[in-house]
Coordinates of C-alpha atoms in Angstrom, one line a residue:
Chain A
M1 CA -15.0 -32.6 6.8
E2 CA -15.3 -28.8 6.3
T3 CA -13.1 -27.3 3.6
P4 CA -10.1 -25.6 5.1
A5 CA -9.9 -21.8 5.0
I6 CA -6.5 -21.8 3.6
R7 CA -4.6 -24.7 1.9
V8 CA -1.0 -24.2 0.7
V9 CA 1.1 -27.0 -0.9
S10 CA 4.7 -26.4 -1.9
L11 CA 4.8 -22.7 -2.1
H12 CA 7.9 -21.0 -3.4
K13 CA 8.8 -17.4 -3.7
T14 CA 12.0 -15.9 -5.0
Y15 CA 12.4 -12.2 -5.2
Q16 CA 14.1 -10.3 -8.1
N17 CA 17.2 -9.9 -6.0
D18 CA 17.6 -13.7 -5.8
I19 CA 16.3 -13.9 -2.2
H20 CA 14.6 -17.2 -1.9
A21 CA 12.0 -16.1 0.7
V22 CA 9.7 -19.1 0.8
K23 CA 11.0 -22.6 0.0
G24 CA 8.4 -25.3 -0.5
L25 CA 6.1 -24.3 2.3
S26 CA 3.0 -26.3 3.0
F27 CA 0.2 -25.8 5.6
T28 CA -3.5 -25.9 6.1
V29 CA -5.6 -23.6 8.2
A30 CA -8.9 -25.0 9.4
A31 CA -12.0 -22.8 9.0
G32 CA -12.7 -21.0 12.2
S33 CA -9.2 -21.6 13.8
C34 CA -6.4 -19.4 14.6
F35 CA -3.2 -20.3 12.9
A36 CA 0.2 -18.5 13.8
L37 CA 3.2 -18.3 11.6
L38 CA 6.2 -17.9 13.9
G39 CA 9.6 -17.1 12.9
P40 CA 12.4 -14.6 13.1
N41 CA 12.5 -11.5 10.7
G42 CA 13.3 -12.8 7.2
A43 CA 11.7 -16.3 7.8
G44 CA 9.1 -15.6 5.0
K45 CA 6.1 -15.0 7.1
T46 CA 5.1 -11.7 5.4
T47 CA 5.8 -13.0 2.0
T48 CA 3.6 -15.9 2.6
M49 CA 0.7 -13.7 3.8
K50 CA 1.1 -11.4 0.9
I51 CA 0.8 -14.3 -1.5
L52 CA -2.4 -15.4 0.0
Y53 CA -4.2 -12.1 -0.9
G54 CA -2.5 -11.4 -4.1
K55 CA -0.1 -8.7 -3.0
A56 CA 2.8 -10.9 -4.0
R57 CA 3.1 -13.5 -6.7
P58 CA 4.6 -16.9 -5.9
D59 CA 7.1 -18.6 -8.2
P60 CA 5.4 -20.3 -11.1
Q61 CA 5.7 -23.9 -10.2
G62 CA 3.4 -26.6 -11.4
E63 CA 3.0 -28.5 -8.1
T64 CA 2.1 -25.4 -6.1
V65 CA -1.5 -25.3 -4.7
I66 CA -2.9 -22.2 -3.1
E67 CA -6.5 -22.1 -2.0
V68 CA -7.9 -19.3 0.2
L69 CA -11.6 -19.6 1.0
G70 CA -11.8 -21.9 -2.0
F71 CA -10.1 -19.4 -4.4
D72 CA -6.7 -19.2 -6.0
P73 CA -5.2 -15.7 -5.4
R74 CA -3.2 -16.0 -8.7
R75 CA -6.5 -15.9 -10.5
D76 CA -9.4 -14.7 -8.2
E77 CA -7.6 -12.2 -6.0
L78 CA -10.8 -10.1 -5.7
D79 CA -13.1 -13.0 -4.6
I80 CA -10.6 -13.6 -1.8
K81 CA -10.2 -10.0 -0.8
V82 CA -13.9 -9.2 -0.6
Q83 CA -14.2 -11.8 2.2
T84 CA -10.8 -11.2 3.8
G85 CA -9.5 -8.6 6.1
V86 CA -5.9 -7.6 6.0
V87 CA -3.8 -5.8 8.6
P88 CA -0.4 -5.1 7.1
Q89 CA 2.7 -5.0 9.2
D90 CA 3.2 -1.1 8.9
N91 CA -0.5 -0.4 8.9
A92 CA -0.3 1.5 5.6
L93 CA -3.1 3.9 6.8
D94 CA -3.9 6.9 4.6
E95 CA -2.0 9.6 6.3
E96 CA -3.7 12.3 4.2
L97 CA -7.1 11.5 5.6
D98 CA -8.7 11.5 9.0
V99 CA -9.8 8.4 10.8
M100 CA -13.5 8.6 9.6
R101 CA -12.3 9.3 6.0
N102 CA -9.7 6.5 6.1
L103 CA -12.6 4.1 6.9
L104 CA -15.0 5.6 4.4
V105 CA -12.6 5.3 1.6
Y106 CA -11.8 1.7 2.5
A107 CA -15.4 0.7 2.9
R108 CA -16.1 2.1 -0.6
L109 CA -13.1 0.3 -2.1
N110 CA -14.8 -2.8 -0.7
G111 CA -18.3 -1.8 -2.1
I112 CA -19.8 -0.5 1.1
R113 CA -21.2 3.0 0.6
G114 CA -23.5 5.6 2.0
R115 CA -25.3 5.1 5.3
R116 CA -24.4 1.4 5.5
A117 CA -20.7 2.4 5.6
V118 CA -21.2 5.0 8.2
E119 CA -23.1 2.6 10.5
R120 CA -20.6 -0.1 10.1
I121 CA -17.7 2.3 10.8
D122 CA -19.3 3.6 14.0
E123 CA -19.9 0.0 15.0
L124 CA -16.2 -0.8 14.5
L125 CA -14.9 2.3 16.0
A126 CA -16.8 1.4 19.1
F127 CA -15.6 -2.3 19.0
M128 CA -11.9 -1.0 18.8
E129 CA -12.5 1.6 21.3
L130 CA -11.7 4.5 19.0
I131 CA -15.0 6.2 18.9
D132 CA -13.6 9.5 20.2
K133 CA -10.9 9.6 17.6
R134 CA -13.6 9.6 14.8
N135 CA -12.3 12.9 13.4
A136 CA -8.8 12.8 14.5
S137 CA -6.0 13.0 12.0
V138 CA -4.1 9.7 11.5
R139 CA -0.9 11.5 12.2
E140 CA -1.8 12.3 15.7
L141 CA -2.8 8.9 16.7
S142 CA -0.5 6.8 18.9
G143 CA 1.0 3.5 17.6
G144 CA -1.5 1.5 19.5
M145 CA -4.4 3.5 18.0
K146 CA -3.1 3.3 14.6
R147 CA -2.9 -0.5 15.0
R148 CA -6.6 -0.7 16.2
L149 CA -7.5 1.6 13.4
A150 CA -5.8 -0.8 10.9
I151 CA -7.8 -3.7 12.4
A152 CA -11.1 -1.8 12.3
R153 CA -10.3 -1.1 8.7
A154 CA -9.8 -4.8 8.0
L155 CA -13.2 -5.7 9.7
L156 CA -15.2 -3.3 7.5
N157 CA -16.2 -6.0 5.0
N158 CA -17.2 -8.3 7.8
P159 CA -14.4 -10.9 6.7
R160 CA -14.5 -14.6 7.1
L161 CA -10.7 -14.6 7.2
L162 CA -8.5 -12.1 9.0
I163 CA -4.9 -11.9 8.0
L164 CA -2.6 -10.0 10.6
D165 CA 1.0 -9.4 10.1
E166 CA 2.7 -9.0 13.5
P167 CA -0.4 -7.4 15.1
T168 CA 1.1 -6.3 18.3
T169 CA 4.8 -5.7 17.6
G170 CA 6.0 -2.7 19.3
L171 CA 2.9 -2.1 21.4
D172 CA 2.6 -1.7 25.1
P173 CA 1.2 -4.5 27.3
Q174 CA -2.3 -3.0 27.8
V175 CA -2.8 -2.4 24.1
R176 CA -1.5 -5.9 23.3
H177 CA -4.1 -7.5 25.7
V178 CA -7.0 -5.4 24.3
I179 CA -6.0 -6.4 20.9
W180 CA -5.8 -10.1 21.8
D181 CA -9.3 -9.8 23.5
K182 CA -10.7 -8.4 20.3
L183 CA -9.2 -11.1 18.2
R184 CA -10.6 -13.8 20.6
S185 CA -14.1 -12.3 20.3
L186 CA -13.8 -12.4 16.5
M187 CA -12.6 -16.0 16.6
R188 CA -15.6 -16.8 18.8
S189 CA -17.9 -15.4 16.1
G190 CA -16.3 -17.8 13.6
V191 CA -13.7 -15.7 11.9
T192 CA -10.5 -17.6 10.8
V193 CA -7.5 -15.8 11.9
L194 CA -4.0 -16.1 10.4
V195 CA -1.5 -14.3 12.4
S196 CA 2.3 -13.9 12.1
T197 CA 4.4 -13.1 15.1
H198 CA 7.8 -13.4 16.7
Y199 CA 6.2 -13.2 20.2
M200 CA 5.9 -16.7 21.6
D201 CA 3.3 -15.5 24.2
E202 CA 1.2 -14.0 21.5
A203 CA 1.1 -17.4 19.6
Y204 CA 0.4 -19.2 22.9
Q205 CA -2.4 -16.7 23.7
L206 CA -4.1 -16.9 20.5
A207 CA -3.4 -19.8 18.3
N208 CA -4.9 -23.4 18.1
R209 CA -1.9 -24.3 15.8
I210 CA 1.4 -22.7 15.2
L211 CA 3.9 -23.2 12.4
I212 CA 7.5 -22.2 13.3
M213 CA 9.3 -21.0 10.1
D214 CA 12.9 -20.4 9.5
H215 CA 14.6 -19.4 6.2
G216 CA 11.5 -19.8 4.3
E217 CA 10.9 -23.4 5.5
A218 CA 8.6 -25.0 8.1
V219 CA 10.5 -26.2 11.1
L220 CA 7.8 -27.4 13.4
E221 CA 4.0 -27.4 13.3
G222 CA 1.4 -28.3 15.8
H223 CA -0.7 -27.3 18.8
P224 CA 1.4 -25.0 21.0
A225 CA 1.0 -27.1 24.1
S226 CA 1.7 -30.4 22.3
L227 CA 4.7 -29.0 20.6
M228 CA 6.1 -28.0 24.0
E229 CA 5.3 -31.5 25.3
T230 CA 7.1 -33.3 22.4
H231 CA 10.0 -31.0 21.6
M232 CA 10.9 -29.3 24.8
E233 CA 12.1 -30.2 28.2
R234 CA 9.8 -29.1 31.1
H235 CA 12.2 -27.0 33.1
V236 CA 15.2 -24.8 32.6
L237 CA 17.9 -23.5 34.9
E238 CA 19.3 -20.3 33.5
V239 CA 22.6 -19.4 34.9
T240 CA 23.1 -15.7 34.3
N241 CA 26.7 -15.6 35.3
A242 CA 28.5 -18.0 33.0
A243 CA 31.7 -18.0 35.1
R244 CA 29.7 -19.8 37.9
A245 CA 28.3 -22.5 35.5
S246 CA 31.1 -25.0 36.5
R247 CA 29.4 -25.3 39.8
V248 CA 26.3 -26.5 38.1
D249 CA 28.2 -28.7 35.7
A250 CA 29.7 -30.5 38.7
A251 CA 26.4 -30.9 40.5
L252 CA 24.7 -32.3 37.4
G253 CA 27.6 -34.3 36.3
D254 CA 27.4 -36.8 39.3
G255 CA 25.1 -39.2 37.6
N256 CA 21.5 -38.4 38.9
G257 CA 20.1 -40.2 35.9
D258 CA 18.2 -37.4 34.0
D259 CA 19.0 -36.1 30.7
I260 CA 20.1 -32.6 30.8
R261 CA 20.7 -30.4 27.7
V262 CA 22.9 -27.5 28.0
E263 CA 23.0 -24.4 25.8
R264 CA 26.0 -22.0 26.5
S265 CA 26.9 -18.5 25.4
A266 CA 29.6 -16.1 26.7
E267 CA 27.4 -14.7 29.3
R268 CA 24.9 -17.4 30.1
A269 CA 24.3 -21.2 30.4
L270 CA 20.9 -22.9 30.2
Y271 CA 20.3 -26.2 31.5
Y272 CA 17.1 -28.0 30.3
G273 CA 15.7 -31.0 31.9
N274 CA 12.3 -32.7 32.5
A275 CA 12.9 -33.4 36.2
L276 CA 12.8 -30.4 38.5
A277 CA 14.8 -31.9 41.5
P278 CA 18.3 -32.1 39.9
L279 CA 18.0 -28.6 38.6
E280 CA 17.0 -27.4 42.1
D281 CA 19.9 -29.3 43.6
A282 CA 22.3 -27.6 41.2
A283 CA 20.8 -24.2 41.8
R284 CA 21.6 -24.5 45.6
R285 CA 25.2 -24.2 44.8
L286 CA 24.7 -20.7 43.3
D287 CA 24.0 -17.5 45.0
F288 CA 20.7 -15.7 44.9
G289 CA 20.6 -13.6 41.7
E290 CA 23.0 -15.8 39.7
Y291 CA 20.3 -18.0 38.3
V292 CA 16.6 -18.3 37.3
L293 CA 14.8 -21.6 37.7
R294 CA 11.7 -21.6 35.6
P295 CA 9.3 -23.7 33.4
A296 CA 10.5 -23.8 29.8
N297 CA 8.3 -21.8 27.4
L298 CA 7.6 -21.4 23.8
E299 CA 10.4 -18.9 23.4
D300 CA 12.9 -21.6 24.5
L301 CA 11.4 -23.9 21.8
F302 CA 11.6 -21.2 19.3
L303 CA 15.3 -20.5 20.0
K304 CA 16.0 -24.2 20.1
T305 CA 14.4 -24.7 16.6
T306 CA 15.5 -21.5 14.8
G307 CA 18.8 -21.0 16.5
R308 CA 20.4 -18.3 18.6
Q309 CA 22.5 -16.8 15.9
L310 CA 21.2 -13.7 14.0
N311 CA 20.5 -14.1 10.3
E312 CA 21.4 -11.5 7.7
L313 CA 17.9 -9.8 8.0
Q314 CA 17.9 -9.4 11.8
Chain B
M1 CA -21.3 -8.3 14.2
S2 CA -24.1 -7.2 11.8
S3 CA -24.3 -7.0 8.1
S4 CA -23.2 -9.6 5.6
N5 CA -20.5 -9.8 3.0
T6 CA -21.0 -7.9 -0.2
G7 CA -19.8 -9.5 -3.5
V8 CA -17.1 -8.1 -5.6
Q9 CA -18.3 -4.7 -7.1
G10 CA -18.1 -4.0 -10.8
L11 CA -15.1 -2.3 -12.5
A12 CA -16.8 1.0 -12.8
L13 CA -17.5 1.2 -9.0
R14 CA -14.1 0.1 -8.2
L15 CA -12.5 2.8 -10.3
E16 CA -15.0 5.3 -8.7
A17 CA -13.9 4.2 -5.2
V18 CA -10.2 4.9 -6.1
W19 CA -11.2 8.2 -7.7
Y20 CA -13.2 9.1 -4.5
R21 CA -10.1 8.6 -2.4
H22 CA -8.2 11.2 -4.3
M23 CA -11.2 13.5 -4.4
R24 CA -11.5 13.3 -0.6
V25 CA -7.8 14.1 -0.2
Y26 CA -7.9 17.1 -2.7
T27 CA -11.0 18.6 -1.3
R28 CA -9.7 18.5 2.3
H29 CA -7.8 21.7 1.6
L30 CA -10.3 23.5 -0.6
V31 CA -8.8 27.0 -0.5
S32 CA -5.1 26.0 -1.1
N33 CA -6.0 23.4 -3.7
G34 CA -8.8 25.2 -5.3
L35 CA -7.6 28.8 -5.6
P36 CA -4.2 28.5 -7.4
P37 CA -5.8 27.1 -10.6
F38 CA -7.6 30.5 -10.9
L39 CA -4.7 32.7 -9.9
E40 CA -2.1 31.2 -12.4
P41 CA -3.9 32.0 -15.5
L42 CA -4.9 35.3 -14.1
I43 CA -1.3 36.2 -13.5
F44 CA -0.2 34.8 -16.7
L45 CA -2.8 36.6 -19.0
V46 CA -2.5 39.9 -17.1
G47 CA 1.2 39.8 -17.3
I48 CA 1.4 38.9 -21.0
G49 CA -1.7 40.9 -21.9
L50 CA -0.3 44.1 -20.4
G51 CA 3.3 43.6 -21.2
L52 CA 4.2 41.3 -24.2
G53 CA 0.8 41.5 -25.8
R54 CA 1.2 45.2 -26.6
Y55 CA 4.2 44.5 -28.9
I56 CA 2.5 41.7 -30.8
D57 CA -0.5 42.6 -32.8
S58 CA -1.5 39.2 -34.0
M59 CA -0.3 35.5 -34.1
D60 CA -1.4 33.3 -36.9
G61 CA -4.3 35.7 -37.8
F62 CA -5.7 36.1 -34.2
P63 CA -5.2 38.7 -31.6
Y64 CA -2.3 37.6 -29.5
L65 CA -4.1 37.4 -26.3
E66 CA -6.8 35.2 -27.8
Y67 CA -4.2 33.0 -29.4
L68 CA -2.3 32.6 -26.0
A69 CA -5.4 32.1 -24.0
S70 CA -6.7 29.3 -26.2
G71 CA -3.5 27.5 -25.7
L72 CA -3.3 28.0 -21.9
L73 CA -6.7 26.3 -21.6
V74 CA -4.8 23.0 -21.6
T75 CA -1.3 23.6 -20.3
A76 CA -2.4 23.8 -16.7
S77 CA -4.2 20.5 -17.2
M78 CA -1.0 19.1 -18.5
F79 CA 1.0 20.1 -15.6
T80 CA -1.4 19.2 -12.9
A81 CA -2.0 15.7 -14.3
A82 CA 1.8 15.1 -14.9
F83 CA 2.5 16.2 -11.4
E84 CA -0.3 14.0 -9.9
C85 CA 0.9 10.8 -11.6
T86 CA 4.7 11.4 -11.0
F87 CA 5.5 12.9 -7.7
G88 CA 2.0 12.1 -6.3
T89 CA 2.0 8.5 -7.4
F90 CA 5.6 8.0 -6.4
I91 CA 5.0 9.4 -2.8
R92 CA 1.8 7.2 -2.4
L93 CA 3.8 4.3 -3.7
E94 CA 7.2 4.6 -2.0
F95 CA 6.9 6.9 0.9
E96 CA 3.4 6.9 2.3
K97 CA 2.7 3.3 1.4
T98 CA -0.9 4.3 0.6
Y99 CA -1.3 1.7 -2.1
D100 CA -0.1 -1.1 0.3
G101 CA -3.2 -0.3 2.4
M102 CA -5.6 0.1 -0.5
L103 CA -4.5 -3.1 -2.1
G104 CA -5.8 -5.0 1.0
A105 CA -9.3 -4.1 -0.2
A106 CA -11.2 -5.8 -3.1
I107 CA -9.4 -3.9 -6.0
T108 CA -6.7 -4.9 -8.3
S109 CA -3.5 -3.0 -8.9
S110 CA -4.7 -2.0 -12.4
D111 CA -7.9 -0.6 -10.9
L112 CA -5.7 1.5 -8.7
M113 CA -3.6 2.9 -11.5
V114 CA -6.6 3.4 -13.9
G115 CA -8.3 5.2 -11.1
E116 CA -5.3 7.4 -10.8
V117 CA -5.3 8.2 -14.4
I118 CA -9.0 9.0 -14.3
W119 CA -8.3 11.3 -11.3
A120 CA -5.7 13.1 -13.4
G121 CA -8.4 13.6 -16.0
S122 CA -10.7 15.1 -13.5
K123 CA -8.1 17.5 -12.3
G124 CA -7.4 18.4 -15.9
L125 CA -11.0 19.1 -16.5
F126 CA -11.0 21.4 -13.3
F127 CA -7.9 23.2 -14.1
S128 CA -9.1 23.9 -17.6
L129 CA -12.4 25.0 -16.4
A130 CA -10.6 27.5 -13.9
V131 CA -8.7 28.9 -16.9
L132 CA -11.9 29.2 -18.9
I133 CA -13.6 31.1 -16.1
V134 CA -10.8 33.6 -15.9
I135 CA -10.8 34.0 -19.7
L136 CA -14.6 34.4 -19.9
A137 CA -14.5 36.8 -17.0
F138 CA -12.1 39.1 -18.8
G139 CA -13.8 38.8 -22.0
I140 CA -10.8 37.5 -23.7
L141 CA -12.7 35.0 -25.7
P142 CA -16.4 34.8 -26.5
V143 CA -18.8 32.2 -25.1
G144 CA -19.6 29.5 -27.6
L145 CA -17.6 26.4 -28.4
T146 CA -15.1 27.7 -25.9
L147 CA -17.4 26.0 -23.3
V148 CA -16.4 22.6 -24.6
T149 CA -12.7 23.2 -24.0
P150 CA -12.6 21.8 -20.5
L151 CA -13.3 18.5 -22.1
V152 CA -10.1 18.9 -24.0
G153 CA -8.5 19.8 -20.6
M154 CA -9.8 16.5 -19.4
L155 CA -8.4 14.5 -22.3
T156 CA -5.1 16.3 -21.7
G157 CA -5.2 15.3 -18.0
L158 CA -5.9 11.7 -19.0
M159 CA -3.1 11.7 -21.5
F160 CA -0.5 13.2 -19.2
G161 CA -1.8 11.1 -16.3
A162 CA -1.1 8.0 -18.4
L163 CA 2.3 9.3 -19.4
G164 CA 3.1 10.1 -15.6
I165 CA 2.3 6.4 -14.6
A166 CA 4.6 5.2 -17.4
V167 CA 7.4 7.5 -16.3
T168 CA 6.9 6.6 -12.7
S169 CA 7.1 2.9 -13.4
F170 CA 10.9 3.5 -14.3
V171 CA 11.8 6.0 -11.6
N172 CA 13.4 4.8 -8.4
N173 CA 14.6 8.1 -7.1
I174 CA 12.0 11.0 -6.8
N175 CA 14.6 13.5 -8.0
H176 CA 14.6 11.9 -11.4
F177 CA 11.3 13.4 -12.1
N178 CA 13.1 16.7 -12.5
F179 CA 14.4 15.4 -15.8
F180 CA 10.9 14.8 -17.0
F181 CA 9.6 18.2 -16.0
S182 CA 12.7 20.3 -17.0
G183 CA 13.7 18.2 -19.9
F184 CA 10.3 17.2 -21.4
L185 CA 7.4 19.1 -20.1
S186 CA 8.8 22.7 -19.8
P187 CA 10.3 22.7 -23.4
M188 CA 7.1 21.2 -24.7
F189 CA 5.3 24.3 -23.4
F190 CA 7.2 26.4 -25.8
F191 CA 7.5 24.1 -28.8
S192 CA 4.0 22.8 -29.2
G193 CA 2.1 25.8 -30.3
V194 CA 1.0 27.3 -27.1
V195 CA 3.0 30.7 -27.5
F196 CA 3.8 30.6 -31.1
P197 CA 2.5 28.4 -34.1
V198 CA 4.4 25.1 -34.7
E199 CA 4.4 26.1 -38.3
N200 CA 7.0 28.9 -37.5
L201 CA 9.5 26.3 -36.3
P202 CA 12.4 25.3 -38.7
R203 CA 11.3 22.6 -41.2
V204 CA 13.6 20.0 -39.7
V205 CA 12.2 20.1 -36.1
R206 CA 8.5 20.4 -37.3
P207 CA 8.0 16.5 -37.3
L208 CA 9.3 16.4 -33.8
A209 CA 6.7 19.1 -32.7
E210 CA 4.0 17.1 -34.4
A211 CA 5.1 14.0 -32.3
L212 CA 4.8 15.9 -29.0
P213 CA 1.4 15.2 -27.2
L214 CA 0.8 18.7 -26.1
T215 CA 0.7 19.9 -29.7
H216 CA -2.4 18.0 -30.4
A217 CA -4.2 19.1 -27.2
V218 CA -3.4 22.7 -28.0
R219 CA -4.6 22.4 -31.6
L220 CA -7.8 20.9 -30.4
S221 CA -8.5 23.5 -27.7
R222 CA -7.6 26.3 -30.0
A223 CA -9.8 25.1 -32.8
L224 CA -12.7 25.0 -30.4
A225 CA -11.8 28.3 -28.6
L226 CA -11.3 30.3 -31.8
N227 CA -14.2 28.7 -33.5
A228 CA -12.1 27.2 -36.3
V229 CA -12.9 23.5 -36.1
E230 CA -12.0 21.5 -39.3
A231 CA -12.0 17.9 -40.3
R232 CA -8.3 17.6 -39.7
H233 CA -8.7 18.1 -35.9
L234 CA -10.1 14.6 -35.8
W235 CA -6.5 13.4 -36.2
D236 CA -5.5 15.3 -33.2
F237 CA -8.4 13.8 -31.3
L238 CA -7.3 10.4 -32.4
Y239 CA -3.6 11.0 -31.5
I240 CA -4.7 11.8 -27.9
L241 CA -6.9 8.7 -27.7
V242 CA -4.3 6.3 -29.1
F243 CA -1.5 8.0 -27.0
T244 CA -3.5 7.7 -23.7
V245 CA -4.6 4.2 -24.2
G246 CA -1.2 3.0 -25.5
V247 CA 1.1 4.7 -23.1
G248 CA -1.4 4.2 -20.2
W249 CA -1.6 0.3 -20.9
F250 CA 2.2 0.2 -21.0
G251 CA 2.6 2.2 -17.9
I252 CA 0.0 0.1 -15.8
V253 CA 1.7 -3.1 -16.9
N254 CA 5.1 -1.9 -16.2
I255 CA 4.3 -0.4 -12.8
R256 CA 2.6 -3.7 -11.5
K257 CA 6.0 -5.1 -10.4
R258 CA 6.3 -2.1 -8.0
L259 CA 2.8 -2.7 -6.6
I260 CA 2.8 -6.6 -6.5
D261 CA 5.9 -8.2 -5.1

């Protein structure tokens, strides 16, 4: 079997302010696959990614194993970074330089100089559809352009591993789809992708395998479709007017045999079930606009596993 | 995609790449960054020369204007290097997050900080050279060993760059640098032999003046500029080396926790 691109065993990270960000996390990313870390803000996704390329140090624990492309970031940070592309959450572009010079400087930091750097930059600007922004100042770029520039920058060294921290947060649908297409094309050429996100559709679109994290721990891991299969009912009836939920309760209560799981809040009630018919029957007792009957999605699974309450960092 | 991975480049090239970033930023505004280093000594020397200089015949056996000029060769280096590695470093670290981006590339946090200090040294060299050009253009000092003084400017830049990193490693609020500038650098300008000899200070405070880093940079630059080099100036050179390496090493280790979580 091929050696995995990333292997993490029992990773811990405690910050100076005693926040225990990662608690015994273990996971393996197969070479050439796309692996998504999913979780609410404060789940430990960013910290985990930073540890992989040496931007953060894990707690010193004997049993911790970290292997990225065969190297340990605690010792061989440069060997990892020279073949890894990093897209940090806030881009961290050099605001004092224009697009071209941002890339020239970054190429040089990675040991790519002269004409080779310029050729590579033009190739990537074309790939990320930024070629007419070649001489633009970073400050005048839109959020989507900055993101694409940060991705172009991460690709300069032709990485085997690409680490993206929330690549499409805050971007409009067009840009998100462009970025997903670019990432898919990179994956097709054999690049391993590690992505963090709190968008379920993003994980579903890109990942072969997802790991749902909460409070620094792994909650669920697997292929998105099979996770849905094993941990989630197939359909959901969403009653958007909680005052009318009693009608649904009455309809579903009369013993039609199927297991229904109910989640209630002050404003809404959600009825999850594998059979569609009972939910349809119940929905008939409501008026148009008071409910949505839809297939359950990864977001439902996410909320089921990480809870609906806000944590202290959200 | 074409082209293959490159291996990790050597230390010298990594430092050069960091230096290249700062050079690119600095030369982006050539006029506003390149002109003041010439104007400042011009204003200072003309002001002092036409004003104060008329009342002071000589200082420590040299015409006052020569005495002052030989000290000013390194003070601009001190201020520019200190500024670069305090306010400049802090802004890149905390506000612009420049380092977060740069540390995604194949360099270490130490490379980043050493490159920063080397850049401060380059600015020290350039600022000192600008002062020298003004001095030579006005014929204040003769050509000769004077031409070597920009190298002392570079050492001064390295020394105060290293000190700047060490100071920055403790600072959490950018306004705190005011204490460093008003409380340390500005007084040092007056008490390290730039405007009058350290020997004129009261006996009690003299050891204090000897401990100040600028004292040694001024003594070295003056010895070269006034063609009065002696064996004892080797101590000043050594002081600068030990200070730069010692304080720089401490600063780079201490600032690491700000760069690496």
